[in-house]
Each structure stands twice: as C-alpha cells, then as structure tokens.
Short mmCIF file of C-alpha atoms and ligand atoms in Angstrom, two decimals:
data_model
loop_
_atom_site.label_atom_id
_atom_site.label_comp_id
_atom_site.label_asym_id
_atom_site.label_seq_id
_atom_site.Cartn_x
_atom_site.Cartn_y
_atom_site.Cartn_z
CA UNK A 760 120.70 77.58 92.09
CA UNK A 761 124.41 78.05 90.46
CA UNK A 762 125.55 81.19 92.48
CA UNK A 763 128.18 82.74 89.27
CA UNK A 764 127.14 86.07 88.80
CA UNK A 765 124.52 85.83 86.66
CA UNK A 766 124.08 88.80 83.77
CA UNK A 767 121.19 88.85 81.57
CA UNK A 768 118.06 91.14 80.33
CA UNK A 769 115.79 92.97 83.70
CA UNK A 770 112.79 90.82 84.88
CA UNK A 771 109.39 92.53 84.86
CA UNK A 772 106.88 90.32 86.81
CA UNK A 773 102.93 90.89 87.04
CA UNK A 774 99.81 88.84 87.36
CA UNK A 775 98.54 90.27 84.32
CA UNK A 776 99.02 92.78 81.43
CA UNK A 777 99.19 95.94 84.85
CA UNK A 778 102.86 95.84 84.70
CA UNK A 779 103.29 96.71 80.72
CA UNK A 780 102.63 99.99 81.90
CA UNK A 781 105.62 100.36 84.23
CA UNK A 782 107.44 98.29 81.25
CA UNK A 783 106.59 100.88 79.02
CA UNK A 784 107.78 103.63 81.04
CA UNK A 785 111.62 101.80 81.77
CA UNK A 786 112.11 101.21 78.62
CA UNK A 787 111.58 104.92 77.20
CA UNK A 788 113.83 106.05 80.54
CA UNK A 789 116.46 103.08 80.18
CA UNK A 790 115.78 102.23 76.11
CA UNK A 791 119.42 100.82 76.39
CA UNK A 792 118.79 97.74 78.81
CA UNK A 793 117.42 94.32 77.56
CA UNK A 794 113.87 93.54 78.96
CA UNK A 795 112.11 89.44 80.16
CA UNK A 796 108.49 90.70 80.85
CA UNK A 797 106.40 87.63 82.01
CA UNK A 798 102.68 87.67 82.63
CA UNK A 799 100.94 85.15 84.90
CA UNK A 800 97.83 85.75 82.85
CA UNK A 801 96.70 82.04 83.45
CA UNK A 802 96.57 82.62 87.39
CA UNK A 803 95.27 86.46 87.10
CA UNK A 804 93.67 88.74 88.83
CA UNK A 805 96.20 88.13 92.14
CA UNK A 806 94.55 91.04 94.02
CA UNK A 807 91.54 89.10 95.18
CA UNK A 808 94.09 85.87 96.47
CA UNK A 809 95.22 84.76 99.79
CA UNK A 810 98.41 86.54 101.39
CA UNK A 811 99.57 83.05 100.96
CA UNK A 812 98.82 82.35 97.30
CA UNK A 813 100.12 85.45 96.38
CA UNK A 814 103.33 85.05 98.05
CA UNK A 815 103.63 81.36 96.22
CA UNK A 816 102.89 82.52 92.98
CA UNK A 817 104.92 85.65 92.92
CA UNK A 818 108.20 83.48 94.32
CA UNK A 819 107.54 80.99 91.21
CA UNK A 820 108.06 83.92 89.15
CA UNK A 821 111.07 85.22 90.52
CA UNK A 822 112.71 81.86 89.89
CA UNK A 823 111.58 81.39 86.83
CA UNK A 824 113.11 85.02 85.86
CA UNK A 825 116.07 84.24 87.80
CA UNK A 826 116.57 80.82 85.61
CA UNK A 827 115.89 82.97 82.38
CA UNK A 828 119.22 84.55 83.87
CA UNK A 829 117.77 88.05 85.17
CA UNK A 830 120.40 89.40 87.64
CA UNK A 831 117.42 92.01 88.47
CA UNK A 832 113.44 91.48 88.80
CA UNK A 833 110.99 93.96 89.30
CA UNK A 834 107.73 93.14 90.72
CA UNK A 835 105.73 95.51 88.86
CA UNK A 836 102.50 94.67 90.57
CA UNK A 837 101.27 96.17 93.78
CA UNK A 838 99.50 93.21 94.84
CA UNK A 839 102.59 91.01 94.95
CA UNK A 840 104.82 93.97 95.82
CA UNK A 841 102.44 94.30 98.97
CA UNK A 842 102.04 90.65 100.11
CA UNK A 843 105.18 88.60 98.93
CA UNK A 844 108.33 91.27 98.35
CA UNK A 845 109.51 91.64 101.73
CA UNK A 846 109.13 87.57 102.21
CA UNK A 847 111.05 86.74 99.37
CA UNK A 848 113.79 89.88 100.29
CA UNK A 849 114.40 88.34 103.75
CA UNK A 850 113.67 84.43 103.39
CA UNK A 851 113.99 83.72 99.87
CA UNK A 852 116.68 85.86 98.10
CA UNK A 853 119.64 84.88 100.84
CA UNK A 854 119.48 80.91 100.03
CA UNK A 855 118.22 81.60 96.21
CA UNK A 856 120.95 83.77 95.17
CA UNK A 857 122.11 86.39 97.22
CA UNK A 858 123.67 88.86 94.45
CA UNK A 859 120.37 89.07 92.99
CA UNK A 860 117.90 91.60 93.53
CA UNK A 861 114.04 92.03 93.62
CA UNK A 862 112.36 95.28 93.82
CA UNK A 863 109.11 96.41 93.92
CA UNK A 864 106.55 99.39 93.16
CA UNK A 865 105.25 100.63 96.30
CA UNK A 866 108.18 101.74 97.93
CA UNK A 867 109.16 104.50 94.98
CA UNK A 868 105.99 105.58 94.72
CA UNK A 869 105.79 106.52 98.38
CA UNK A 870 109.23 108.48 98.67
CA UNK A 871 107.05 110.93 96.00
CA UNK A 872 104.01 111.82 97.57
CA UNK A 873 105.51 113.88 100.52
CA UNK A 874 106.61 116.17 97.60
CA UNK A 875 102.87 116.55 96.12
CA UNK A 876 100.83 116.42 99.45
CA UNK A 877 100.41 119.96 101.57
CA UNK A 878 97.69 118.44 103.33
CA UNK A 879 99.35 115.02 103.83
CA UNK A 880 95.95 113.66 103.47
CA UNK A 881 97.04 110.92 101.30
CA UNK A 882 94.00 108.47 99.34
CA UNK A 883 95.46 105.45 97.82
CA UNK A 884 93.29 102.99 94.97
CA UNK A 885 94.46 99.77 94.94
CA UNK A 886 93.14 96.04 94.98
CA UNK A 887 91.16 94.29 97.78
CA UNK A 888 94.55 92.56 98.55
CA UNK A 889 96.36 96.01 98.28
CA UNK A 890 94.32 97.62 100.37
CA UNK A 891 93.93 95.15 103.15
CA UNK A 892 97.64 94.44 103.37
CA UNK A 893 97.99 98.00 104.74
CA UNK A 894 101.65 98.64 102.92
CA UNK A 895 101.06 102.11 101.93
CA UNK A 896 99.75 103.16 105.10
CA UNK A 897 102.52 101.45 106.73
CA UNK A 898 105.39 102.60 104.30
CA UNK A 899 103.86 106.12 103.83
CA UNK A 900 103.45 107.06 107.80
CA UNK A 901 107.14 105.24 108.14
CA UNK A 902 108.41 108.16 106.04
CA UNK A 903 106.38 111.02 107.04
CA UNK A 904 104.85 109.69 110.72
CA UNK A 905 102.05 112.79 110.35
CA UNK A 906 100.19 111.80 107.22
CA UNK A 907 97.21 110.04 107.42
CA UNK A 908 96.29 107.81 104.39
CA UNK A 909 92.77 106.59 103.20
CA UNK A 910 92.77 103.52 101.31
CA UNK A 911 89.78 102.12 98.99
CA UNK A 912 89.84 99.00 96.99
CA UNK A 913 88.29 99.17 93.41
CA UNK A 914 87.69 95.04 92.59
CA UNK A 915 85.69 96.52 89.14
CA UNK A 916 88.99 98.31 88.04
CA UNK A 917 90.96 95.70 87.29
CA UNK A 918 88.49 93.25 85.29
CA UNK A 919 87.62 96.34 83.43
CA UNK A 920 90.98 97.16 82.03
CA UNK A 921 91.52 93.44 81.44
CA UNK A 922 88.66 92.69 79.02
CA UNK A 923 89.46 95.82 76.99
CA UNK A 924 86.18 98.07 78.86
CA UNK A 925 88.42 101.06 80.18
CA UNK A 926 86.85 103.40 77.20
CA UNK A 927 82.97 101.91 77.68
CA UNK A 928 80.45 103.88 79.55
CA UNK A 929 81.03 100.87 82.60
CA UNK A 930 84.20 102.31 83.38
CA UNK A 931 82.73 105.80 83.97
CA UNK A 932 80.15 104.65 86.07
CA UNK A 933 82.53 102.67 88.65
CA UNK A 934 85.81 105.41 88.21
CA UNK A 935 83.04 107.80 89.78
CA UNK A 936 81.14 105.94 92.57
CA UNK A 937 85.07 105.06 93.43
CA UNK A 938 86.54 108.72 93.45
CA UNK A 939 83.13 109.46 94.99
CA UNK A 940 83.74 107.05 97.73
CA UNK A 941 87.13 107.28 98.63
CA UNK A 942 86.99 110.88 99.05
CA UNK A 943 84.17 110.34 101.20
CA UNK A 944 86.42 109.24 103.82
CA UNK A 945 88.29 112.68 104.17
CA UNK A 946 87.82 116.11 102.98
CA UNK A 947 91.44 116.84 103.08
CA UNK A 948 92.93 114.29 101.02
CA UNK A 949 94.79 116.19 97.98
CA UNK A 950 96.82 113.41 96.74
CA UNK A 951 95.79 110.02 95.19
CA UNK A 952 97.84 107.01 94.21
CA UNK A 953 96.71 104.88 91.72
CA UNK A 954 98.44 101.86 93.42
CA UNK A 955 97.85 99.38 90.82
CA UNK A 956 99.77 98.75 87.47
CA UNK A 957 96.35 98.93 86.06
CA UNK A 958 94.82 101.51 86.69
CA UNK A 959 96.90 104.46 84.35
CA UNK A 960 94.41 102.48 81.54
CA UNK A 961 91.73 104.30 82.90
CA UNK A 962 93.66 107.81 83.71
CA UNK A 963 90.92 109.45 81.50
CA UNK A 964 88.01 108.86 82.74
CA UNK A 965 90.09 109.00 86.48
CA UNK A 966 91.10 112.81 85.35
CA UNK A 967 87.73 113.25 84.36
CA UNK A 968 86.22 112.82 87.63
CA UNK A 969 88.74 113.18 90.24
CA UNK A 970 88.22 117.14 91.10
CA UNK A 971 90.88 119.74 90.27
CA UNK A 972 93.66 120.22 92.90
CA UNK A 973 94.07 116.61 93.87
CA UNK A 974 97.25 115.36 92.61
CA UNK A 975 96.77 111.78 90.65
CA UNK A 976 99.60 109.82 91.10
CA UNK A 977 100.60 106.83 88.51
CA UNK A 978 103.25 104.82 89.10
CA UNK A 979 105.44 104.16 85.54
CA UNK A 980 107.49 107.25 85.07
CA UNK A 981 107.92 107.20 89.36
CA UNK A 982 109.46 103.25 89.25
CA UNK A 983 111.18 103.76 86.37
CA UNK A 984 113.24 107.02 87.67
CA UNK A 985 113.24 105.07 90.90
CA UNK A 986 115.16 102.04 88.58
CA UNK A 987 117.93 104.51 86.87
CA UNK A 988 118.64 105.83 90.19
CA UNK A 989 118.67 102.45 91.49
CA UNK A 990 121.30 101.63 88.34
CA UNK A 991 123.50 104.63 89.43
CA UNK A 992 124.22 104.10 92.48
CA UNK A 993 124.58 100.15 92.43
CA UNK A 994 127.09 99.91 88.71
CA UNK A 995 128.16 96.55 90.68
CA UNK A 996 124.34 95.54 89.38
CA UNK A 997 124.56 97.65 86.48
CA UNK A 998 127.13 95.95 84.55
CA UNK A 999 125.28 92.75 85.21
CA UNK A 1000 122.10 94.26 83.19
CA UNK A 1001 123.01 93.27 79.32
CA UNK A 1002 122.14 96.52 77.07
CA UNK A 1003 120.35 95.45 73.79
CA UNK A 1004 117.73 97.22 74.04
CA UNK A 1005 115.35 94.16 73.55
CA UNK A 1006 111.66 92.80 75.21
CA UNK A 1007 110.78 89.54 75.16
CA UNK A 1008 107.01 88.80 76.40
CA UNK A 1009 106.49 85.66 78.16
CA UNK A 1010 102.71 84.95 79.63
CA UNK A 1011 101.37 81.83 81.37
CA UNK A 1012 98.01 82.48 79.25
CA UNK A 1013 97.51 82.11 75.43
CA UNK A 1014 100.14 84.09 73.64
CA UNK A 1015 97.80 85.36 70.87
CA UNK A 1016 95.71 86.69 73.18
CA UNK A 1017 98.23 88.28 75.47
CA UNK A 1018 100.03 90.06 72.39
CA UNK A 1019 96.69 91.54 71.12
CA UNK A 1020 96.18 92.96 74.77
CA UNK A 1021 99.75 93.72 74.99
CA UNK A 1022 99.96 96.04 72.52
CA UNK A 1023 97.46 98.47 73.73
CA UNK A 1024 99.28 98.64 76.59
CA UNK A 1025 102.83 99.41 74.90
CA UNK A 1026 101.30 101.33 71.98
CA UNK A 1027 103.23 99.08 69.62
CA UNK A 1028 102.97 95.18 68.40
CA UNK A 1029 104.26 92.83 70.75
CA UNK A 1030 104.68 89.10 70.05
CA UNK A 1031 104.69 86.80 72.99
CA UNK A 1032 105.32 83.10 74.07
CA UNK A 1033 103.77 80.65 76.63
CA UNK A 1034 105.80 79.73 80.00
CA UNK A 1035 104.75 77.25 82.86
CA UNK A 1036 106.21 78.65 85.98
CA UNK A 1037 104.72 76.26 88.05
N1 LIG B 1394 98.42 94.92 88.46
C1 LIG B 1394 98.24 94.40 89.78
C2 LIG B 1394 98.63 95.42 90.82
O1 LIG B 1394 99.38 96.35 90.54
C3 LIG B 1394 96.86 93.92 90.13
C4 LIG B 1394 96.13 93.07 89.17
C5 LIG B 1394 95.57 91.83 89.81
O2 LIG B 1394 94.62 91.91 90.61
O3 LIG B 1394 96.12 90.79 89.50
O4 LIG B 1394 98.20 95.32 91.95
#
C-alpha cells in the first residue's frame, strides 16, 4: 500500500447496520467531517464467528476503507473491536500503513463507567463472541483493578434489531429474561453496558425493565466524545480528516435493503451502494 499521507472522509466499519448508531452520534458531535460507513451485511451477524473469522473479516474491511482513502477507521462494532483490533494495531497497521489509525468502541466506553459505578459492580450485554473474548473484564479491571464485572451474552438481541422486531412483543420477552439473568449473577451491579452497536435499538424496552438506579450505558454519544477528543489532541490526524460534512453508505448486502434498514437507524433517508471486500 502507497505510504503518502493519505487524507480522505473517517471509516466507520460494522458487521451490520449496529454501527449506524455510533455513526449517528459522530456526525451530530463532528457534523463537519466527511463520513465512508461500510456494512458487511452479506457476512453478518460476526458475534457468533470464530476469533479467527472475525479477525479476517474485520482486516478486509480496514483495507478496503483504507483504499477508499480513510486516513482514520473506526471499528464501531464490539465484536470486531474485541477479537481483531488489537491484532490489526500491532501486526497489521505497522506493514499496512503506519500513519493510519484504527480505533475501536470498547476502550471509550470503559474509561466512563468508573465515573457512573459506586458499587463497581459492573454488568456488561454483549454478543456470545463479546462476551467470551473477556475484553471488558480485562480492559475494565486494567483501569480500576477492584471492580468486578459480570458479563451475559444476549444471541436474540441482535437478530431482533436486524429484522426490524425491536418494537414487537418478542423483544420484551427476551430484554427481560436477559436483565433478569444477568443481574442474577450479582446483587450489586449498578452499572450496565450495552456493549453492542445494537443494542441502543432496543433502549426502550431495556429502560423499561432494567430497575431504577442502575445506570444503562450506550455507547454513541461515549465514542463519539471519545473521537473529538481523539481529533484534539492528534491535529497531525486531524488535518488529514477532509470536512464536507458528507456519508456515503457502502454494504456488502443488497443496497435497497440496507438503505430501508438504514434509515431507521439514522432517522433520515440514506441511499447506499454494494462493495465486495473480499
Ligand atoms: N454490532 C456488533 C457489535 O457491536 C454485533 C453484531 C453482530 O453480531 O454482528 O458487537
């Protein structure tokens, strides 16, 4: 890959429509930047995939958003944040382009939760993958060594959000028996991240039951402070993000399909195009 510094719109990777939501939320903080979302809708849901699979598909993406000339690519997935980022930080990025940068979502949402917590009792939704990988225990009891976390995977959660089902009575029945069971696990828990892009589709019926005093953490508005402070202190990186203001939409799936879904996700009409990043 052609090592000039490359300047162009910010990449926003995820398997499926999850990271529109963390999309949605950079744009209204940084309206001014230009945007490459791409959706590897044909290959989605990652979260139930192999380490390995994961970690293959996610680096395809990267390089495809890195040809499409993003200087900067945010893996706005949890899944791929938790089983590929630090792989392609450490192996990949030095030989692909080292002035480039990928970030991910769990990271930021973690350097919150020791602000919310009293109990540091910390429960954590996510996907099987999520879940197993064990990156927000490991990142959250790196920060704050005394917490304990309590992870539970939600498979239903995802699927649910995906074929439009997040405001059907289905959603209410596995949102509780989730909540339920995850806070089996420890009275004391008073802080839960939703630690998948998906899951602020179903915040209402998640508010509903989740019982007062526990903190419900989403993850949009958290990355996308995270990004603008990420902005200020690197202007090197910056300058390298063009300002528009533009989104293009790029999914490996249908692009009819992915622009109906698309827009209930951004709250506005979206028109997208078909990639192979194979
Ligand atoms: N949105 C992805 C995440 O944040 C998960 C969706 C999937 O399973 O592909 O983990």
């Amino acid at each position: 890959m052609n090592n000039e510094l490359s300047v162009g719109p910010i990449g926003v990777f995820d398997s499926g429509f999850g990271g529109l939501s963390i999309l949605r939320e950079m744009r209204r903080v940084l309206p001014q930047y230009d945007y490459l979302f791409l959706g590897d809708n044909a290959r989605a849901p990652y979260g139930v995939r192999s380490f390995e699979l994961v970690y293959q598909f996610t680096l395809q993406a990267v390089k495809h958003l890195f040809a499409a000339g993003c200087p900067l690519v945010i893996l706005a997935c949890n899944t791929a944040s938790a089983k590929a980022l630090r792989s392609i930080q450490q192996r990949d990025l030095p030989q692909l382009d080292a002035t480039r940068r990928v970030l991910g979502v769990i990271r930021p949402t973690v350097e919150r939760v020791g602000e919310l917590s009293r109990t540091g009792h910390i429960g954590v939704f996510g996907t099987p993958g999520t879940i197993q990988s064990g990156s927000y225990d490991i990142e959250i009891t790196k920060l704050h060594p005394s917490f304990k976390v309590f992870g539970h995977a939600c498979p239903m959660w995802v699927p649910l959000v995906e074929y439009r089902e997040s405001d059907g009575p289905g959603a209410d029945y596995f949102v509780r028996k989730d909540i339920n069971a995850l806070l089996a696990q420890d009275p004391d828990i008073d802080t839960v991240i939703l630690g998948c892009t998906h899951y602020p589709l179903l915040l209402d019926k998640i508010s509903r039951y989740m019982p007062a005093g526990i903190h419900i953490v989403a993850q949009g508005g958290i990355v996308a402070e995270s990004l603008a402070e990420y902005l200020r202190r690197h202007p090197e990186m910056a300058s390298r993000c063009t300002t528009g203001g533009t989104c293009r939409y790029l999914t490996t799936d249908d692009p009819d399909r992915f622009a109906e879904m698309a827009s209930v996700f951004t709250g506005e009409p979206v028109t997208a195009e078909r990639e192979q990043i194979v």
